[in-house]
Coordinates of C-alpha atoms and ligand atoms in Angstrom, one line a residue:
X11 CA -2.0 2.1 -28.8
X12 CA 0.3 3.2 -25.6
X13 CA -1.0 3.5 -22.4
X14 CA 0.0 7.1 -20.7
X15 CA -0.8 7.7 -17.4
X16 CA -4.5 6.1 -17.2
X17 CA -5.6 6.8 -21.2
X18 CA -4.7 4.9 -24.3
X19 CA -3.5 7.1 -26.9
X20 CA -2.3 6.5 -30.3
X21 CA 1.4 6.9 -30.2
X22 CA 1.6 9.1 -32.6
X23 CA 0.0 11.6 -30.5
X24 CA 2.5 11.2 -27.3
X25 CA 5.3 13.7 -26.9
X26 CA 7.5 13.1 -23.4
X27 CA 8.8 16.6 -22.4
X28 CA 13.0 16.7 -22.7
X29 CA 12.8 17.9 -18.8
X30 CA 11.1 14.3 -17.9
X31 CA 13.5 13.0 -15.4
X32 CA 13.6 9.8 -16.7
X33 CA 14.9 11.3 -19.6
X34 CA 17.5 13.2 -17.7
X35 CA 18.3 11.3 -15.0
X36 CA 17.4 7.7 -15.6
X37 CA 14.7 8.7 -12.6
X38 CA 12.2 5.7 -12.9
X39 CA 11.7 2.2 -12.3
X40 CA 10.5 -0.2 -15.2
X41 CA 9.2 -4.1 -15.7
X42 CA 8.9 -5.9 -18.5
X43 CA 5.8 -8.1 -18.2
X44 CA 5.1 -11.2 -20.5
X45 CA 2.1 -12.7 -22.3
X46 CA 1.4 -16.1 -23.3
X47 CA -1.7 -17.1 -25.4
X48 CA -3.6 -13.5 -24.5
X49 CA -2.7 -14.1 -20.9
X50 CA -0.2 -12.0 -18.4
X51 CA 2.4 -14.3 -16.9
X52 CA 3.4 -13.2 -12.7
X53 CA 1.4 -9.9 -13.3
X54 CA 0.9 -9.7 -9.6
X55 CA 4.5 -10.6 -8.8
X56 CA 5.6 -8.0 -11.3
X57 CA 3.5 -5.5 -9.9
X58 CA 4.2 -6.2 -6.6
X59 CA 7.9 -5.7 -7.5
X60 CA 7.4 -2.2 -9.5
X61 CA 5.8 -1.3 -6.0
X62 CA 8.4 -2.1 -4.1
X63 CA 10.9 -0.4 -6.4
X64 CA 9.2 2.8 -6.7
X65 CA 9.0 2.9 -2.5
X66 CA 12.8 2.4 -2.4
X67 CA 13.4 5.5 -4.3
X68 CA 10.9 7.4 -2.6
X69 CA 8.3 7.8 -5.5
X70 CA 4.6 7.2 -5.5
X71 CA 2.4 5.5 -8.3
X72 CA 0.7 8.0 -10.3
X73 CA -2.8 5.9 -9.1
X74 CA -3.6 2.5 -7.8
X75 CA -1.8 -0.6 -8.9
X76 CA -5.7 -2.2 -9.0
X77 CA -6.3 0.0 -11.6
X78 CA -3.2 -0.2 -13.4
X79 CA -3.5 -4.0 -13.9
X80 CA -7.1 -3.4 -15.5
X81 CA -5.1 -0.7 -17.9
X82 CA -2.5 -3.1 -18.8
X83 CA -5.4 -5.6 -19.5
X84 CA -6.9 -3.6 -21.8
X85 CA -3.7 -2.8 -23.3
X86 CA -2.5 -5.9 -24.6
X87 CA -6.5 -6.4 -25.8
X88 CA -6.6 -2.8 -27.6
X89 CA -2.9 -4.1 -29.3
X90 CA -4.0 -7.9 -29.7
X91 CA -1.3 -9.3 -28.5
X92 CA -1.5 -13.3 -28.0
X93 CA 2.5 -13.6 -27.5
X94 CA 4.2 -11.1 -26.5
X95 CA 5.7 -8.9 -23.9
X96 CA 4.6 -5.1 -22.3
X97 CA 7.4 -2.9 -21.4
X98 CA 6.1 -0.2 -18.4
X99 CA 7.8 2.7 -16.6
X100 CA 7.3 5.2 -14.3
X101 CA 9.5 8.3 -13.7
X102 CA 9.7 11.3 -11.4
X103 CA 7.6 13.1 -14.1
X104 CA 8.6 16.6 -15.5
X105 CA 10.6 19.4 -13.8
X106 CA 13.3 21.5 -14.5
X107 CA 16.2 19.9 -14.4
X108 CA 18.2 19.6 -10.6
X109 CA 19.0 16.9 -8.8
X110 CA 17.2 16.8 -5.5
X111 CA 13.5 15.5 -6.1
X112 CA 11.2 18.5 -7.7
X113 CA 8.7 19.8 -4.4
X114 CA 5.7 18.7 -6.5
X115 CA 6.7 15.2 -8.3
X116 CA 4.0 14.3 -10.9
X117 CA 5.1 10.7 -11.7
X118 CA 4.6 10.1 -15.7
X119 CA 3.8 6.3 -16.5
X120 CA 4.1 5.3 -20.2
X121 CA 3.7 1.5 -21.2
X122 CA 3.1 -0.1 -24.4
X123 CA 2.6 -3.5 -25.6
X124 CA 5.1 -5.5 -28.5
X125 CA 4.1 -8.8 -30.5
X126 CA 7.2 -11.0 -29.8
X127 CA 8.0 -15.1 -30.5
X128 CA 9.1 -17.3 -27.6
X129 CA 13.3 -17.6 -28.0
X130 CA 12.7 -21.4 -28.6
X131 CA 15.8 -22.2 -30.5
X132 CA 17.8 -20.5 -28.0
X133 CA 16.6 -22.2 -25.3
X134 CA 16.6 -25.4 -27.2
X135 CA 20.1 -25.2 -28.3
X136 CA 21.4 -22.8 -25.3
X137 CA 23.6 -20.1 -25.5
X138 CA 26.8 -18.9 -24.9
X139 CA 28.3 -16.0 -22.3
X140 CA 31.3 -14.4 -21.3
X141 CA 32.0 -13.2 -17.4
X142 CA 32.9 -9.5 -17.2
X143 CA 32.9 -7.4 -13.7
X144 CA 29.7 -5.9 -12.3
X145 CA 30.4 -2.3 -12.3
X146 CA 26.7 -1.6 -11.3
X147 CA 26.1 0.6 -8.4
X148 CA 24.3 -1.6 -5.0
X149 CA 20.9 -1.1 -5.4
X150 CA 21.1 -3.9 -8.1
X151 CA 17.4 -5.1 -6.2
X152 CA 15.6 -1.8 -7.7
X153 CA 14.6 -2.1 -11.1
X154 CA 15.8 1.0 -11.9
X155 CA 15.9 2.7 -15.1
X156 CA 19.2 3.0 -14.9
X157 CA 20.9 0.2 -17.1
X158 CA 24.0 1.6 -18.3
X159 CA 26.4 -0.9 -16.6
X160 CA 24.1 -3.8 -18.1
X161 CA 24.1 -2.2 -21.6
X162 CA 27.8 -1.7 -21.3
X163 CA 27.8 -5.7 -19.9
X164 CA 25.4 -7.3 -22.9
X165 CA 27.5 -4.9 -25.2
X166 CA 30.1 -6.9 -24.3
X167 CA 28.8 -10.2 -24.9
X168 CA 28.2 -9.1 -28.4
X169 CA 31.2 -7.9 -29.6
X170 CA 31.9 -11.1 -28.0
X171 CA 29.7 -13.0 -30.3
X172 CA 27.8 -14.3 -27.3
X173 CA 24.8 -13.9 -25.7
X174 CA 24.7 -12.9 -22.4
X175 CA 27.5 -11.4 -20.2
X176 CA 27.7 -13.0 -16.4
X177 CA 28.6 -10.5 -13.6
X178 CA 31.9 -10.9 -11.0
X179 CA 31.7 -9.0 -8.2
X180 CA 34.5 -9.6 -6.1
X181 CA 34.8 -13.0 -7.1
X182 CA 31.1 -13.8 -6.7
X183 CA 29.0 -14.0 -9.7
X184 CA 25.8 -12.4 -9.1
X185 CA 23.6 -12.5 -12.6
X186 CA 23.6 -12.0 -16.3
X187 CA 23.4 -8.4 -17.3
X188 CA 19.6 -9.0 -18.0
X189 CA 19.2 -12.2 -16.6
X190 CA 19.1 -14.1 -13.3
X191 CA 22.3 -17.1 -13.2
X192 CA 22.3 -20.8 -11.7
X193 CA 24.8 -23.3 -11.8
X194 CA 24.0 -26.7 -11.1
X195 CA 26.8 -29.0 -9.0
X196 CA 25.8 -32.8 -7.9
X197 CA 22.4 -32.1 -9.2
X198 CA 21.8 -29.2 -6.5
X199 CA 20.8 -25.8 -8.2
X200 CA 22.5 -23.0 -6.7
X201 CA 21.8 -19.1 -7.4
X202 CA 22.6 -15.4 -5.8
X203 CA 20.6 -15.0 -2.7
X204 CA 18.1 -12.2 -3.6
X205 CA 19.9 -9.0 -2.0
X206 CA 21.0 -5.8 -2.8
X207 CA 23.2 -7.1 -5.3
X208 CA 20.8 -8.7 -7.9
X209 CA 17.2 -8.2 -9.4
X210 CA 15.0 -10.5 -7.7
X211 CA 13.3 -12.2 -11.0
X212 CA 10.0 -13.2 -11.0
X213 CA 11.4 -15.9 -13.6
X214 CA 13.6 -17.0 -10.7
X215 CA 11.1 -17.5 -8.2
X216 CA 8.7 -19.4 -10.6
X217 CA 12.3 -21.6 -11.0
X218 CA 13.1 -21.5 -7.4
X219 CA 9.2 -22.8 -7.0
X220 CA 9.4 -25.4 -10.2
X221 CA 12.9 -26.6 -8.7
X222 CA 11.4 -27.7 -5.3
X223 CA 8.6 -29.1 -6.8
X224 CA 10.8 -31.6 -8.4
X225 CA 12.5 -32.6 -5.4
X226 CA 15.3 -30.6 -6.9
X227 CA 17.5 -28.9 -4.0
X228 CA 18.0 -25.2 -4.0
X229 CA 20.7 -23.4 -2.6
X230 CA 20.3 -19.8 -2.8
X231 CA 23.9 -18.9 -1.6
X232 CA 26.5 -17.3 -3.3
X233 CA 29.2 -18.9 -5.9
X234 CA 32.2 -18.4 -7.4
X235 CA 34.0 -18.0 -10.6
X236 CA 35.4 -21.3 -10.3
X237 CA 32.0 -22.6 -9.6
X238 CA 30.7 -21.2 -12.5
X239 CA 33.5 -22.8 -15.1
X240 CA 33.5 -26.1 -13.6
X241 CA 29.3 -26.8 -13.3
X242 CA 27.6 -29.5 -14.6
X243 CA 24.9 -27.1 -15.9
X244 CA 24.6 -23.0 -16.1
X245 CA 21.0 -21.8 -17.0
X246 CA 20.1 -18.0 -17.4
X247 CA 16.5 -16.8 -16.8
X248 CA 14.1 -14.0 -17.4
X249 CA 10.8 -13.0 -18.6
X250 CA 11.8 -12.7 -21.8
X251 CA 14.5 -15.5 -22.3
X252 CA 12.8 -17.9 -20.1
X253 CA 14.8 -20.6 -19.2
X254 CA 17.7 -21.0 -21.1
X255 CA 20.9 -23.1 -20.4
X256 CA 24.2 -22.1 -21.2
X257 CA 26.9 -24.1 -23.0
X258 CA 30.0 -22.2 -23.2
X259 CA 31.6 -19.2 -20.8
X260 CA 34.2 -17.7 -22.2
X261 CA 34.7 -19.7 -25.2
X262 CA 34.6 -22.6 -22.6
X263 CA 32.4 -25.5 -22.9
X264 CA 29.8 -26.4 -20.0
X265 CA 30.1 -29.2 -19.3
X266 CA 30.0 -31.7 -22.7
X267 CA 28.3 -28.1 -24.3
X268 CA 25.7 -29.5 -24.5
X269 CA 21.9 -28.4 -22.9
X270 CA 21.7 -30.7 -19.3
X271 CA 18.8 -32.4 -17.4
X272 CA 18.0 -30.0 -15.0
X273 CA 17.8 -27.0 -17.6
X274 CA 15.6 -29.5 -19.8
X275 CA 13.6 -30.4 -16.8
X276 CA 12.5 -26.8 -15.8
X277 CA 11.7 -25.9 -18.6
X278 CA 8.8 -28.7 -19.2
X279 CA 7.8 -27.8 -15.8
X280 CA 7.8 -24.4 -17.1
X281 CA 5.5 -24.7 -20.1
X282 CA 3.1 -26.4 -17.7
X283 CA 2.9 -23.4 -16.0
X284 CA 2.1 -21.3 -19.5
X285 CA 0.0 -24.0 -20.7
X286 CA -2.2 -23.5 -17.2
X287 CA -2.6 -19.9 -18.5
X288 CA -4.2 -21.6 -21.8
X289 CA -6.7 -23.3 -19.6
X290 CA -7.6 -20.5 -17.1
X291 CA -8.3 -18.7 -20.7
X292 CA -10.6 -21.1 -22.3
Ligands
PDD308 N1 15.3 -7.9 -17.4 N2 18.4 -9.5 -13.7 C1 18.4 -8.4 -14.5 C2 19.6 -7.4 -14.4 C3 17.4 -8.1 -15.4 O1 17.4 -7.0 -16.2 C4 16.3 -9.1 -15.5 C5 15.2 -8.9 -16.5 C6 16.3 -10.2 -14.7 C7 15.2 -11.2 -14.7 O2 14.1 -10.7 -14.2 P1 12.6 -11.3 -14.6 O3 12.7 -12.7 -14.5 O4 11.7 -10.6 -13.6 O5 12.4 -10.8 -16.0 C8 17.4 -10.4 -13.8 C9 14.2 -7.5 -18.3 C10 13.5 -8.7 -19.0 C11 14.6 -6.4 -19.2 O6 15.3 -5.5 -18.7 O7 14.3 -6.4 -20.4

């Protein structure tokens, strides 16, 4: 079952119109929301930040964001998911096809719900990157539906045989091309301050939060390249990798290439926070 606008429908019965401008123009704003044990991890943080992203391009929610966390509720029931992830967007709706806003937007939200594992292996054994430039436009804090500079980034990566592709701009690195970046240098985590030039993750902040927490200091200032090959530890993060550490850039080991401390660390603090989901369940 999807969830279109307010209904549940069986997919089979969903046709989006070719003159949807999300279609056409990329017009809409997505997140990606993650469930553990039957349970939605940061839904209010997520939905906070689909809020936010819809205002900055000047488009409303098709109805309340109350009543679309009940929908989504009873989406990942109706699809029985206990691990898992729900994908949602929201575009300009359906008009004919110019650029400037249509007079009468009707905003079209579609969001279904997939069964998928935990990447445990990958973040047990890390994974492996390449840099490439960030030739993303500035709005990088919108979670637009515009990806193609991050498809053309991870597409990199793979024909890389890697994993992830870390963005330069102008000699800073900002983040992965669907992940947030940290390096960690005399024990100190450091990470892109959350501008215009990076997606705010709500993994990050539950890291930023987990981090301090442990005593661990966080510098959210920019980096370097240099940085960046010569830390003790480089961990990647989002709501569907978690966090994982790094172990080579650019066929370059981290460090020993091995996982570090401070990657191993959040992550235990990190599946406290899922396990606390298990026990607001039961
Ligand atoms: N991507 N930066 C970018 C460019 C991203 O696309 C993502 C997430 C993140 C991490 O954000 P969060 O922790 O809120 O997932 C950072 C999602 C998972 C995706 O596009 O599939």
């Amino acid at each position: 079952m999807i969830l279109v606008q307010d209904q549940l429908k069986d997919q089979s019965e969903v046709r989006i119109d070719i003159e949807d401008r999300g279609y056409q123009f990329g017009d809409g704003v997505y997140e990606v929301v993650r469930v553990y044990n039957g349970q939605y991890f940061g839904m209010d943080e997520h939905l906070v930040r689909l809020e936010r992203s819809a205002k900055e391009i000047q488009m409303s929610l098709p109805y309340p964001i109350e009543v679309l966390k009940r929908r989504l509720e009873i989406l990942a029931e109706a699809n029985d998911i206990e691990d898992g992830h729900v994908y949602l967007q929201i575009t300009r709706g359906v008009a004919e096809r110019t650029h400037q806003f249509p007079l009468q937007p009707a905003p079209l939200l579609v969001a279904y719900a997939r069964k998928s594992p935990r990447p445990l292996s990958k973040m047990k054994k890390g994974v492996t990157a390449i840099t490439t430039e960030d030739i993303r436009w500035l709005r990088c804090d919108i979670k637009s539906l515009n990806l193609l500079g991050n498809v053309l980034g991870k597409q990199k990566a793979m024909d890389a045989k890697c994993d992830e592709s870390i963005f330069i701009r102008n000699e800073v690195v900002t983040e992965g091309s669907s992940t947030n970046v940290y390096i960690v240098k005399n024990g100190e985590i450091w990470t892109h301050p959350a501008n215009n030039f990076i997606l705010n993750g709500i993994t990050r902040q539950v890291i930023l939060e987990l981090a301090k927490e442990e005593g661990i200091t966080v510098h959210e200032e920019t980096f370097n390249k240099n940085d960046l090959m010569h830390a003790e530890e480089v961990i990647i993060s989002s709501t569907t990798m978690e966090v994982t550490p790094v172990i080579s850039i650019d066929g370059k080991p981290v460090s020993n290439g091995i996982p570090g401390k401070v990657a191993r660390t959040l992550q235990e603090k990190f599946n406290e926070r899922i396990a606390q989901l298990q026990r607001v369940k039961n």
